[in-house]
Amino acid sequence: FGFPLSIFLIVINEFCERFSYYGMKAVLTLYFTRFLHWDDNFATAIYHTFVALCYLTPILGAIIADSWLGKFKTILYLSIVYAIGQTVLSVGSINDLTDHNRDGSPDNVAVNIALSMIGLILIALGTGGIKPCVSAFGGDQFEDDQEKQRSTFFSLFYLSINAGSLLSTLITPTIRASQCGIHTKQECYPLAFGVPAILMAVALVVFVIGSKMYKKVKPQGNVMLEVSKCIGFAIKNRFQHGSKLPKREHWLDWASEKYDKRLIEQTKMVLRVLFLYIPLPMFWAVFDQQGSRWTLQATAMDGDFGFHIQPDQMQIVNPILIVIMVPIVDSLVFPLIKKCKLNFTPLKKMTVGMFLGSLAFVAAALLQVQIDKTYPVFPAAGQTQINLINLGAVPATVQFQPQLQSVNVTPNEATGYMIFETSKLQSLHIISGTLNATKTLDLLEGERYTLPLKLDSTEIKYDLIWDNITSKPTSGKSLVRFINNFPSTVNLTMGDMDFGPLNPLSVSNYSDIPKPDGTYIINVSTPLMNCEVVSKKFGYGGAYTISIDNCVGNKLNIKYFEDMAPNTVHMAWQIPQYFLLTCAEVLFSVTGLEFSYSQAPSNMKAVLQAGWLLTVAVGNIIVIIVAGASTIKEQWAEYVLFAALLLVVCIIFAIMASFYTYIDPNEIEAQFSKEEKEEDKKDQDENEKEAEVDSRM
C-alpha cells in the first residue's frame, strides 16, 4: 500500500492503548461507588480529577519529547509507566487482598484506595504524556512526497481510536458485571481493570517490536517554551522599561529587543486564538460528565433491551453516534447549509455546539425528574418507617400508640412503609378477633422496620425486624430476603446463595441477587422434607421480601412482597441527551480543532493543541469544584445549573467570536519569507559591493 511497515505497528499500538484507557475509564465511577463505597459527589470529584490530570500531562509529555528524549523514547518510557499504573489499579481492586476474615469486605480498604490512587496517577502520566507524541510520531515515518499516505494514516489512526473506544466500552462493563473472587464472589473489577492492563502491555510490546523500523527525528526544541519565554520577556520588558521607551502598537512588540519579528507575529496569531479558548472549559465540564453523572443516572434505570445493558455501557452511545454522524454532517449537512448560502463559520458552528450541549443537560434534568418520581420515600431525620406483613389466615388491626393511627392488615398482604415521627411512636397494639397483644417500641431515627405478624384463632406471633436499608441498592442489582412462615426451623437456599437455617418467623438479611434478570431455584429443606420452586425475574434496583409458606407435594409455596420497586424508567431515554451532546461534540470539538489549526502558523500547531487540551482539563476542574462545593441536593437541579452556566458562556463566546477576524497564516508567513528574502538579497548585494570595493583597494 506504499506504507512503511512501522505504520501498522503504530496503529495497532494506538488501538490497544485506547482500548486500555477507555475500558478502564468506563467502569471507574462504579468502582468508586460500589467497591470503595464513596458517595456520588466524592466519586464524581475523583473521576474528574483523574480526567483533568490526563489532559494536563500532555503538556509535560510534549516538552519532554521535543526538548530532551524525542518522541520514540518518550512514548516508550511513559508506556511502561502506563502499563505499571494499569497493573497497580487492577491489583488494588482485588477484594480479597486484605479480606483476612473472608467476610466479603476488605479489612483494610485504605490499602485498596492507596493502590488505586497510585495506579490512576501513573495512568494519567502515561496516557497524557504519550497523547501528543503518538500521532506526530506516526506522521514522522513518511517522506515529504507521501502526503496521500500520511493523510490515509491519520484516518486509520482516528479509526483505531474509535474502534478501541467502542469495543472497550462494550466489553469491560460486561466483565465488571461478572462474578469473581477467591473467598466471596463479587463484581469482577480486577479483571475489568486487568484486561486493559493486558492490552496496554500488548501495546508496549507491539511498539517495541518496530524499534529498528522507525524513523526517529531528534528533538528540535520545544516551541511552547519559546512562546512562553517570548511572552514572559515582553511582559517583563514592558513593566521594566515602559516609561523610558516609546509606546508600541501591541504589548508583544516589547519582546522585539530579544526575539525576531516572525516569532512575535506568530505568537500574536496564537494568542488571538487562545483568547477565544477562555470560555471553552465550560463545554468540557458538561461533556465529560457522560462517564460520571450520566453513568450514575443510568444505575437507577432499567437496562432491559431484550438483553441487559450495564449502566456503564450506555457511554458507548457517544462513539457509535460519532462514527455515524461525522461523515453525515461533513458530506450532507454542511454542504446543504452552504448551498443555502448561509455563512456558517467555524466559530458559529462552535457556538451552536455549546447551545446543543446546554440542551443535552436540560434533557438530562427532565429525565432525572422522571427517575426521581420512581424513587421510594425514605425516612427523613426524626422519622421512622414501619411495614406490616400479615402472614396469618385472619385479619388484624394494629393501633400505633399513643393513638397515632389504626391500620387494618388483611391476610397475606403488606401495608407498605408507613412514616411516623420517631419521638411520638411508643408502642403498637395488635387486635385480632378476641386476641390482642402490645409491643413496646424503641426505634432509631431515619430507619426502616418490618413487622411480620402470624395470627390464628388461638395466638398472635410477631417480631420487629430492622431492615438496614435506606437507599436504592448500591450494587445496582436487586436485594432479596426471606421470612420463614413454617412452624419449624428450615434450611434455605436460592441458587448458589445459602441463607442458612431460619427459625419460625425470623427474617434473613438482604442479599444481592447475582443476576436479577434471571430465575433461581428456591429450596427449603428439613430432616423430613425437601421442597423447591423456581423464582420469578426480579429486575434491577428493587428489594423484595419472600415468605416461604408451606410445601405441597414437594412444591414450595411462596409470596413476594415488594419492599422497593425496581427501576422502571428505561435507559433508552438517555439516548436523546447523548444524541444532543454528540451533535454538540461534532460541531464544537471537531470544528474547534479544525479552526485552531487553520488560524495557527505551521510551527505553532503544538501550542494550540496544548491550549485545547488545557481547556479540557480546566473543564473537569470546574466539575470538581461544583461537585465539592455545591449544596444542591437534587440531581436534576445540578443538571439545570450546568445547562444555565453553559448557556451563559455560549452567549459570551458568541459575542467574543463576532469580533474575531479570520486570517490566513500561510499568507502572513509567505509575506515574512518574501521580506526575509528581500533583506537577504539586499545584504548580499551590499556584501558584493563591499567585496568589490575591497578588491579595488
XYZ file of C-alpha atoms in Angstrom:
697
model
C 0.000 0.000 0.000
C 3.034 2.277 -0.070
C 3.102 2.492 3.739
C 6.134 1.904 5.918
C 5.543 -1.333 7.868
C 6.111 0.575 11.103
C 2.858 2.496 10.485
C 0.734 -0.606 11.073
C 2.507 -1.236 14.379
C 1.742 2.354 15.443
C -1.961 1.950 14.510
C -2.184 -1.357 16.446
C -0.406 0.309 19.374
C -2.947 3.156 19.378
C -5.891 0.727 19.215
C -4.598 -1.234 22.231
C -3.800 1.944 24.200
C -7.229 3.485 23.575
C -8.907 0.170 24.470
C -6.903 0.190 27.694
C -7.791 3.793 28.572
C -11.479 3.851 27.663
C -12.079 0.356 29.073
C -10.648 1.331 32.438
C -12.391 4.736 32.415
C -15.802 3.211 31.584
C -16.034 1.279 34.870
C -14.165 3.784 37.052
C -17.137 5.675 38.525
C -18.953 2.478 39.549
C -15.689 1.174 41.025
C -15.582 4.247 43.253
C -19.223 3.992 44.356
C -19.693 0.220 44.589
C -16.281 -1.138 45.578
C -14.742 1.759 47.526
C -18.238 2.841 48.701
C -17.663 6.554 48.084
C -20.729 8.767 47.786
C -21.763 10.056 44.353
C -20.303 13.560 44.809
C -16.893 12.374 46.012
C -16.733 9.689 43.304
C -17.580 12.340 40.679
C -14.889 14.686 42.037
C -12.164 11.994 41.973
C -13.216 10.817 38.492
C -12.915 14.344 37.073
C -9.641 14.931 38.950
C -8.255 11.906 37.101
C -9.575 13.119 33.718
C -8.146 16.610 34.382
C -4.716 15.059 35.081
C -4.962 13.090 31.828
C -5.325 16.396 29.963
C -2.697 18.346 31.908
C 0.121 15.832 31.435
C 0.203 16.096 27.583
C 1.957 19.459 28.008
C 4.634 17.705 30.072
C 4.889 14.897 27.501
C 5.291 17.363 24.621
C 8.062 19.279 26.438
C 9.950 16.049 27.293
C 9.670 14.745 23.714
C 10.581 17.975 21.922
C 13.289 19.183 24.295
C 15.081 16.073 25.590
C 14.113 12.486 24.784
C 12.479 12.642 21.379
C 9.095 11.094 20.545
C 10.208 7.432 20.457
C 11.835 7.318 23.895
C 9.056 9.429 25.435
C 6.384 7.013 24.143
C 8.448 4.006 25.253
C 9.230 5.161 28.796
C 5.779 6.599 29.517
C 4.080 3.474 28.099
C 5.992 1.437 30.685
C 4.737 3.814 33.403
C 1.223 3.489 31.904
C 1.284 -0.349 31.941
C 2.556 -0.375 35.547
C -0.281 2.000 36.513
C -2.933 -0.239 34.945
C -1.461 -3.263 36.750
C -1.370 -1.466 40.123
C -5.002 -0.358 39.679
C -6.043 -3.922 38.866
C -4.243 -5.280 41.961
C -5.778 -2.519 44.104
C -9.275 -3.637 43.077
C -8.818 -7.193 44.401
C -11.396 -7.614 47.141
C -9.525 -10.491 48.816
C -6.276 -8.506 49.109
C -6.904 -7.615 52.779
C -10.008 -9.726 53.442
C -8.382 -11.935 56.082
C -11.626 -12.821 57.845
C -13.241 -13.753 54.496
C -16.439 -11.808 55.105
C -16.536 -10.329 51.588
C -15.247 -6.863 52.572
C -11.623 -5.640 52.703
C -10.361 -5.477 56.294
C -8.160 -2.517 55.371
C -9.774 -0.623 52.488
C -7.054 2.066 52.798
C -4.669 -0.355 51.044
C -7.087 -0.700 48.107
C -7.589 3.073 47.955
C -3.826 3.787 48.084
C -3.040 1.300 45.298
C -5.945 2.590 43.189
C -4.827 6.226 43.507
C -1.169 5.364 42.724
C -2.367 3.392 39.687
C -4.538 6.268 38.434
C -1.731 8.830 38.828
C 0.642 6.609 36.819
C -2.063 6.059 34.163
C -2.703 9.821 33.910
C 1.034 10.447 33.483
C 1.300 7.689 30.870
C -1.774 8.313 28.739
C -1.400 12.087 28.879
C 2.333 12.042 28.283
C 2.131 9.959 25.096
C -1.015 11.687 23.776
C 0.787 14.490 21.855
C 3.567 12.159 20.659
C 1.988 9.086 19.019
C 0.150 10.688 16.086
C 3.059 13.059 15.389
C 5.496 10.120 15.585
C 3.361 8.293 13.003
C 3.470 11.336 10.743
C 7.281 11.390 11.033
C 7.501 7.956 9.375
C 6.510 9.313 5.955
C 8.685 11.050 3.381
C 7.826 14.520 2.121
C 6.374 13.110 -1.137
C 3.980 10.723 0.727
C 1.301 13.294 1.548
C -1.525 10.996 0.386
C -0.288 8.076 2.518
C 0.162 10.392 5.515
C -3.445 11.580 5.156
C -4.649 7.948 4.974
C -2.609 7.154 8.090
C -4.354 9.862 10.124
C -7.740 8.459 9.021
C -6.649 4.958 10.099
C -5.298 6.418 13.325
C -8.651 8.093 14.106
C -10.456 4.852 13.215
C -8.264 2.869 15.625
C -9.103 5.332 18.417
C -12.844 4.917 17.841
C -12.573 1.140 17.438
C -10.666 0.845 20.726
C -13.175 3.096 22.482
C -16.218 1.237 21.102
C -15.013 -2.273 21.896
C -13.669 -1.481 25.357
C -16.811 0.404 26.423
C -18.816 -2.646 25.369
C -16.545 -5.339 26.835
C -15.185 -4.064 30.165
C -18.585 -3.266 31.778
C -19.673 -6.815 30.887
C -16.543 -8.196 32.564
C -17.136 -5.881 35.537
C -20.679 -7.212 35.967
C -19.463 -10.843 36.082
C -18.712 -12.554 39.398
C -15.216 -13.443 40.619
C -13.223 -13.728 43.838
C -11.286 -16.193 45.959
C -13.392 -16.247 49.123
C -16.569 -14.451 48.005
C -17.978 -13.847 44.535
C -18.420 -10.157 43.717
C -18.348 -7.784 40.745
C -15.129 -8.536 38.889
C -13.184 -5.253 38.969
C -9.738 -6.962 38.999
C -10.475 -8.497 35.589
C -12.273 -5.372 34.306
C -9.063 -3.417 35.024
C -6.817 -6.396 34.262
C -7.903 -6.729 30.618
C -6.993 -3.054 29.892
C -3.670 -3.687 31.675
C -3.003 -6.656 29.364
C -3.921 -4.568 26.302
C -1.516 -1.831 27.435
C 1.231 -4.432 27.792
C 0.415 -5.650 24.255
C 0.558 -2.025 23.017
C 4.023 -1.676 24.571
C 5.307 -4.941 23.062
C 3.946 -4.050 19.586
C 5.588 -0.626 19.785
C 8.959 -2.083 20.833
C 8.866 -4.693 18.015
C 9.091 -1.879 15.460
C 12.017 -0.165 17.206
C 14.525 -0.741 14.384
C 11.992 0.147 11.662
C 11.068 3.592 12.980
C 12.350 6.838 11.593
C 13.368 8.730 14.732
C 13.555 12.510 14.481
C 15.866 14.120 17.014
C 14.413 16.690 19.455
C 14.139 20.072 17.735
C 13.463 22.195 20.802
C 10.051 22.956 22.225
C 8.164 25.778 20.564
C 5.847 26.070 23.600
C 8.826 27.057 25.731
C 9.931 29.605 23.117
C 6.450 31.154 23.009
C 6.288 31.225 26.823
C 9.715 32.892 27.028
C 8.716 35.425 24.374
C 5.519 36.345 26.250
C 7.378 36.469 29.574
C 10.101 38.730 28.192
C 7.527 41.084 26.610
C 5.680 41.481 29.934
C 8.925 41.921 31.885
C 10.323 44.447 29.390
C 7.066 46.397 29.316
C 6.989 46.882 33.091
C 10.748 47.496 33.487
C 11.299 49.929 30.602
C 7.800 51.008 29.561
C 8.203 54.526 30.898
C 11.584 55.084 29.181
C 10.903 53.726 25.689
C 8.313 54.823 23.075
C 4.866 53.161 23.167
C 4.348 50.158 20.914
C 1.370 49.079 18.822
C 0.956 45.694 20.594
C 2.168 44.658 24.030
C 4.039 41.682 22.488
C 6.163 44.137 20.488
C 8.035 44.761 23.740
C 9.793 41.449 23.040
C 11.412 42.815 19.851
C 14.668 43.598 21.674
C 15.339 39.875 22.069
C 13.081 37.939 19.637
C 12.696 38.222 15.872
C 9.662 39.778 14.239
C 8.418 36.469 12.745
C 8.187 34.735 16.179
C 6.429 37.751 17.696
C 3.835 37.877 14.886
C 3.292 34.101 15.090
C 2.777 34.387 18.850
C 0.220 37.153 18.272
C -1.739 34.822 15.964
C -1.682 32.079 18.577
C -2.768 34.375 21.421
C -5.745 35.624 19.392
C -6.995 32.024 19.202
C -6.074 31.214 22.818
C -8.121 34.240 23.914
C -11.170 32.597 22.306
C -10.381 29.435 24.297
C -11.165 31.157 27.624
C -14.916 30.235 27.641
C -14.381 26.714 26.231
C -13.767 24.778 29.511
C -17.463 25.073 30.373
C -18.328 22.870 27.403
C -15.936 20.156 28.596
C -17.346 20.452 32.120
C -20.645 19.332 30.599
C -19.289 16.864 28.049
C -17.119 14.754 30.354
C -19.966 14.070 32.780
C -21.011 11.200 30.498
C -18.636 8.996 32.462
C -19.674 10.247 35.900
C -23.105 11.798 36.489
C -24.778 10.212 33.463
C -23.420 6.780 34.366
C -24.724 7.214 37.915
C -28.067 8.301 36.435
C -28.171 5.071 34.396
C -27.746 2.971 37.574
C -31.280 3.986 38.567
C -32.741 2.974 35.188
C -33.984 -0.195 33.514
C -31.426 -1.635 31.085
C -33.605 -4.361 29.549
C -33.209 -4.197 25.756
C -34.116 -7.864 25.304
C -30.653 -8.349 26.788
C -29.341 -6.423 29.772
C -27.254 -3.290 29.235
C -24.958 -2.312 32.114
C -25.156 1.357 33.263
C -21.532 1.987 32.261
C -22.174 0.523 28.800
C -24.517 3.394 27.893
C -21.391 5.502 27.293
C -20.978 3.533 24.047
C -23.810 5.584 22.516
C -21.436 8.544 22.071
C -18.704 6.843 19.981
C -21.352 4.987 17.933
C -23.122 8.256 17.113
C -19.784 9.970 16.378
C -18.841 7.328 13.788
C -22.286 7.685 12.167
C -22.684 11.450 12.377
C -19.260 12.835 11.385
C -19.484 11.608 7.748
C -23.194 12.563 7.531
C -22.549 16.095 8.798
C -19.457 16.572 6.603
C -20.958 15.177 3.395
C -24.617 16.192 3.761
C -25.457 18.785 6.441
C -22.614 21.284 5.916
C -22.840 21.199 2.079
C -26.615 21.730 2.348
C -26.078 24.752 4.606
C -23.508 26.069 2.119
C -25.970 25.661 -0.772
C -28.493 27.721 1.185
C -25.795 30.440 1.173
C -25.671 30.625 4.955
C -22.361 31.856 6.340
C -21.918 29.069 8.883
C -18.380 29.937 10.009
C -16.352 27.674 12.341
C -16.968 29.944 15.326
C -20.714 29.923 14.629
C -20.608 26.120 14.494
C -18.872 26.070 17.878
C -21.477 28.452 19.321
C -24.315 26.194 18.137
C -22.404 23.212 19.593
C -22.289 24.877 23.016
C -26.018 25.614 22.801
C -26.769 21.951 21.976
C -24.581 20.896 24.923
C -26.760 23.061 27.163
C -29.902 21.434 25.704
C -28.406 17.979 26.411
C -28.277 18.807 30.111
C -31.819 20.172 30.026
C -32.835 16.761 28.616
C -30.837 15.045 31.393
C -32.624 17.184 34.000
C -36.071 16.331 32.593
C -35.164 12.639 32.631
C -33.872 12.904 36.206
C -37.225 14.371 37.304
C -38.964 11.261 35.927
C -36.440 8.960 37.645
C -36.924 10.788 40.953
C -40.654 10.060 40.781
C -39.881 6.321 40.883
C -37.656 6.550 43.972
C -39.105 5.178 47.196
C -39.669 7.625 50.040
C -37.156 7.043 52.816
C -37.459 8.348 56.395
C -36.047 11.816 56.986
C -34.351 12.945 60.192
C -36.692 12.405 63.142
C -38.785 9.868 61.235
C -39.156 6.088 61.198
C -40.923 3.785 58.743
C -42.738 0.547 59.597
C -44.063 -2.074 57.167
C -46.620 -4.586 58.464
C -46.865 -8.031 56.820
C -49.732 -10.349 57.779
C -48.583 -13.949 57.275
C -51.598 -15.425 59.044
C -55.002 -16.594 57.879
C -57.090 -13.962 59.709
C -57.164 -10.145 59.503
C -55.786 -7.900 62.240
C -55.944 -4.284 63.353
C -52.768 -2.587 64.506
C -53.022 0.572 66.620
C -49.955 2.806 66.808
C -49.785 4.335 70.288
C -50.334 6.820 71.682
C -53.328 6.971 69.337
C -51.474 7.960 66.169
C -53.469 5.798 63.759
C -55.020 2.344 63.281
C -54.302 0.097 60.303
C -56.219 -2.969 59.126
C -53.963 -5.733 57.760
C -55.591 -8.420 55.632
C -54.136 -11.955 55.387
C -51.146 -12.390 53.037
C -50.866 -8.643 52.488
C -48.403 -5.898 53.454
C -49.218 -2.310 54.343
C -46.137 -0.828 52.732
C -43.852 1.505 54.652
C -45.730 3.988 56.836
C -43.959 7.092 58.158
C -44.081 8.108 61.819
C -42.363 10.707 63.960
C -39.976 8.577 65.992
C -40.384 10.510 69.250
C -44.186 10.159 69.193
C -44.344 6.403 68.472
C -44.057 4.458 71.734
C -45.856 1.152 71.180
C -48.283 -0.716 68.972
C -51.365 -2.715 69.907
C -52.414 -5.730 67.778
C -56.063 -6.864 67.799
C -57.429 -9.941 66.022
C -60.886 -11.211 66.997
C -60.774 -11.786 70.748
C -56.979 -11.775 70.866
C -54.738 -8.787 71.450
C -51.078 -8.049 72.155
C -48.967 -4.953 72.854
C -45.408 -4.338 71.644
C -43.265 -1.595 73.199
C -41.108 0.140 70.610
C -37.574 1.515 70.841
C -36.896 2.791 67.327
C -33.970 4.545 65.667
C -34.485 7.740 63.682
C -34.114 7.562 59.922
C -34.520 3.765 59.767
C -36.976 1.259 58.292
C -38.537 -1.665 60.135
C -40.690 -4.650 59.140
C -43.184 -6.262 61.498
C -44.252 -9.751 60.324
C -47.460 -10.980 62.019
C -48.771 -14.519 62.208
C -52.313 -14.807 63.518
C -54.675 -17.662 64.023
C -57.677 -18.244 66.269
C -55.533 -19.003 69.332
C -52.323 -16.970 69.124
C -50.669 -13.796 67.876
C -46.990 -14.101 66.873
C -44.898 -11.151 65.785
C -41.325 -9.880 65.538
C -39.886 -6.421 64.798
C -37.089 -6.545 62.175
C -34.632 -3.739 61.430
C -34.370 -3.521 57.630
C -30.940 -1.833 57.441
C -31.536 -0.239 54.017
C -32.416 3.401 53.415
C -31.359 3.779 49.792
C -31.577 2.020 46.464
C -29.212 -0.997 46.286
C -25.679 0.388 45.876
C -24.756 -2.601 43.706
C -27.373 -1.611 41.118
C -28.833 -5.099 41.395
C -31.850 -6.154 43.460
C -31.991 -7.330 47.057
C -33.891 -10.293 48.433
C -34.582 -11.683 51.901
C -36.804 -14.447 53.271
C -39.309 -14.825 56.117
C -39.810 -18.316 57.479
C -43.576 -18.906 57.737
C -43.070 -22.617 58.509
C -43.756 -23.861 62.062
C -40.191 -25.242 62.314
C -36.621 -24.228 61.503
C -35.655 -24.720 57.824
C -32.515 -24.573 55.692
C -32.964 -22.206 52.764
C -31.028 -21.698 49.517
C -31.678 -19.661 46.388
C -29.443 -20.763 43.517
C -25.899 -20.736 44.904
C -26.854 -18.430 47.795
C -27.196 -20.051 51.220
C -29.499 -18.185 53.613
C -28.743 -20.718 56.354
C -31.141 -22.082 58.935
C -34.137 -19.809 59.565
C -36.206 -20.088 62.734
C -40.013 -19.676 62.576
C -40.997 -16.073 61.779
C -37.348 -14.976 61.557
C -36.091 -12.890 58.640
C -32.808 -13.320 56.772
C -30.517 -10.426 55.873
C -30.906 -8.797 52.482
C -28.598 -10.274 49.833
C -27.708 -9.140 46.318
C -29.305 -11.181 43.547
C -26.360 -12.021 41.218
C -28.429 -11.782 38.012
C -31.785 -10.107 38.687
C -32.952 -10.713 35.117
C -32.597 -14.484 35.610
C -34.536 -17.087 37.607
C -33.367 -19.204 40.547
C -34.427 -22.391 42.298
C -35.546 -21.623 45.852
C -35.054 -24.712 48.022
C -36.291 -25.346 51.563
C -35.287 -28.448 53.494
C -35.714 -30.040 56.916
C -34.768 -33.543 58.069
C -38.257 -34.671 56.983
C -38.862 -32.793 53.706
C -37.323 -31.085 50.705
C -39.316 -28.537 48.635
C -38.408 -26.155 45.834
C -39.857 -23.646 43.388
C -38.494 -21.509 40.535
C -38.322 -17.792 41.357
C -39.629 -15.000 39.192
C -37.350 -12.462 37.476
C -36.714 -9.619 39.892
C -35.484 -6.741 37.742
C -32.785 -4.271 38.778
C -32.760 -1.806 41.666
C -35.574 -3.342 43.752
C -35.826 -5.016 47.144
C -38.063 -7.987 47.951
C -39.210 -9.956 50.963
C -40.289 -13.534 50.188
C -42.318 -15.517 52.673
C -41.920 -19.299 52.463
C -45.372 -20.557 53.461
C -45.817 -24.305 53.021
C -44.942 -27.340 50.962
C -47.446 -29.319 48.895
C -46.168 -32.394 47.018
C -42.569 -31.180 47.201
C -43.605 -27.873 45.655
C -42.811 -24.812 47.735
C -45.477 -22.119 48.089
C -44.106 -18.589 48.429
C -45.328 -14.973 48.354
C -43.479 -11.913 47.122
C -43.645 -8.586 48.964
C -42.107 -5.620 47.137
C -40.189 -3.527 49.678
C -38.766 -1.287 46.979
C -39.874 -1.064 43.351
C -37.256 -1.981 40.707
C -36.010 0.547 38.164
C -38.779 1.327 35.702
C -37.512 4.287 33.617
C -35.818 2.739 30.579
C -32.183 3.527 29.723
C -33.248 4.241 26.146
C -34.499 7.597 27.451
C -30.843 8.608 27.840
C -30.345 8.374 24.068
C -31.851 11.866 23.339
C -29.375 13.553 25.694
C -26.493 11.520 24.225
C -27.673 12.481 20.728
C -27.749 16.185 21.601
C -24.329 16.008 23.253
C -22.836 14.118 20.291
C -24.236 16.747 17.878
C -22.633 19.331 20.151
C -19.311 17.444 20.036
C -19.333 17.250 16.225
C -19.987 20.988 15.916
C -17.771 22.073 18.799
C -14.831 19.681 19.127
C -14.183 18.658 15.519
C -14.752 22.203 14.235
C -12.733 23.723 17.082
C -9.644 21.695 16.237
C -10.054 22.489 12.542
C -10.444 26.213 13.301
C -7.420 26.232 15.618
C -5.207 24.574 13.034
C -6.396 26.874 10.244
C -5.606 30.003 12.285
C -2.193 28.946 13.620
C 1.226 29.209 11.961
C 2.647 25.880 10.790
C 5.201 25.664 13.599
C 2.692 26.640 16.313
C 0.144 23.817 15.898
C 1.502 22.088 19.014
C 0.972 25.222 21.122
C -2.709 25.367 20.195
C -3.041 21.595 20.717
C -1.676 22.097 24.248
C -4.062 25.013 24.806
C -7.004 22.919 23.561
C -6.148 20.032 25.908
C -5.765 22.529 28.745
C -9.387 23.678 28.246
C -10.487 20.039 28.737
C -8.511 19.845 31.992
C -9.980 23.127 33.291
C -13.486 21.919 32.363
C -13.034 18.854 34.564
C -11.717 21.051 37.384
C -14.983 23.039 37.151
C -16.936 19.806 37.760
C -14.699 19.017 40.763
C -15.457 22.438 42.258
C -19.219 22.171 41.661
C -19.416 18.567 42.973
C -17.384 19.510 46.060
C -18.850 22.914 46.893
C -22.434 22.676 45.674
C -25.191 22.496 48.291
C -27.714 21.381 45.668
C -29.319 18.143 46.857
C -31.467 17.414 43.823
C -29.546 15.999 40.866
C -31.933 17.487 38.303
C -31.215 20.951 39.740
C -27.455 20.406 39.278
C -28.091 19.477 35.633
C -30.091 22.694 35.206
C -27.219 24.649 36.822
C -24.702 23.261 34.305
C -27.121 23.880 31.420
C -27.584 27.509 32.535
C -23.838 28.085 33.009
C -23.081 26.705 29.551
C -25.827 28.844 28.000
C -24.371 31.994 29.598
C -20.870 31.047 28.425
C -22.293 30.309 24.954
C -23.634 33.881 24.745
C -20.278 35.297 25.925
C -18.423 33.178 23.336
C -20.800 34.328 20.564
C -20.042 37.965 21.428
C -16.278 37.290 21.504
C -16.461 35.414 18.204
C -18.290 38.281 16.495
C -15.180 40.485 16.966
C -12.763 37.877 15.600
C -11.236 38.435 12.157
C -10.227 35.289 10.267
C -6.694 35.229 8.899
C -4.601 33.045 6.586
C -1.343 32.276 8.458
C 0.209 30.903 5.255
C -0.168 34.280 3.533
C 1.348 36.100 6.505
C 4.234 33.642 6.688
C 4.725 33.904 2.911
C 4.944 37.687 3.308
C 7.571 37.248 6.033
C 9.507 34.833 3.818
C 9.367 37.332 0.946
C 10.592 40.157 3.190
C 13.365 37.958 4.573
C 14.470 37.003 1.028
C 14.494 40.673 0.011
C 16.566 41.548 3.077
C 18.915 38.640 2.354
C 19.269 39.816 -1.261
C 19.885 43.373 -0.062
C 22.523 42.145 2.386
C 24.072 40.009 -0.353
C 24.218 42.988 -2.750
C 25.823 45.150 -0.072
C 28.366 42.435 0.689
C 29.187 42.101 -3.017
C 29.675 45.884 -3.285
C 31.921 45.871 -0.228
C 33.896 42.966 -1.680
C 34.269 44.860 -4.980
C 35.493 47.991 -3.164
C 37.927 45.898 -1.151
C 39.261 44.242 -4.295
C 39.875 47.660 -5.942
C 41.728 48.832 -2.880
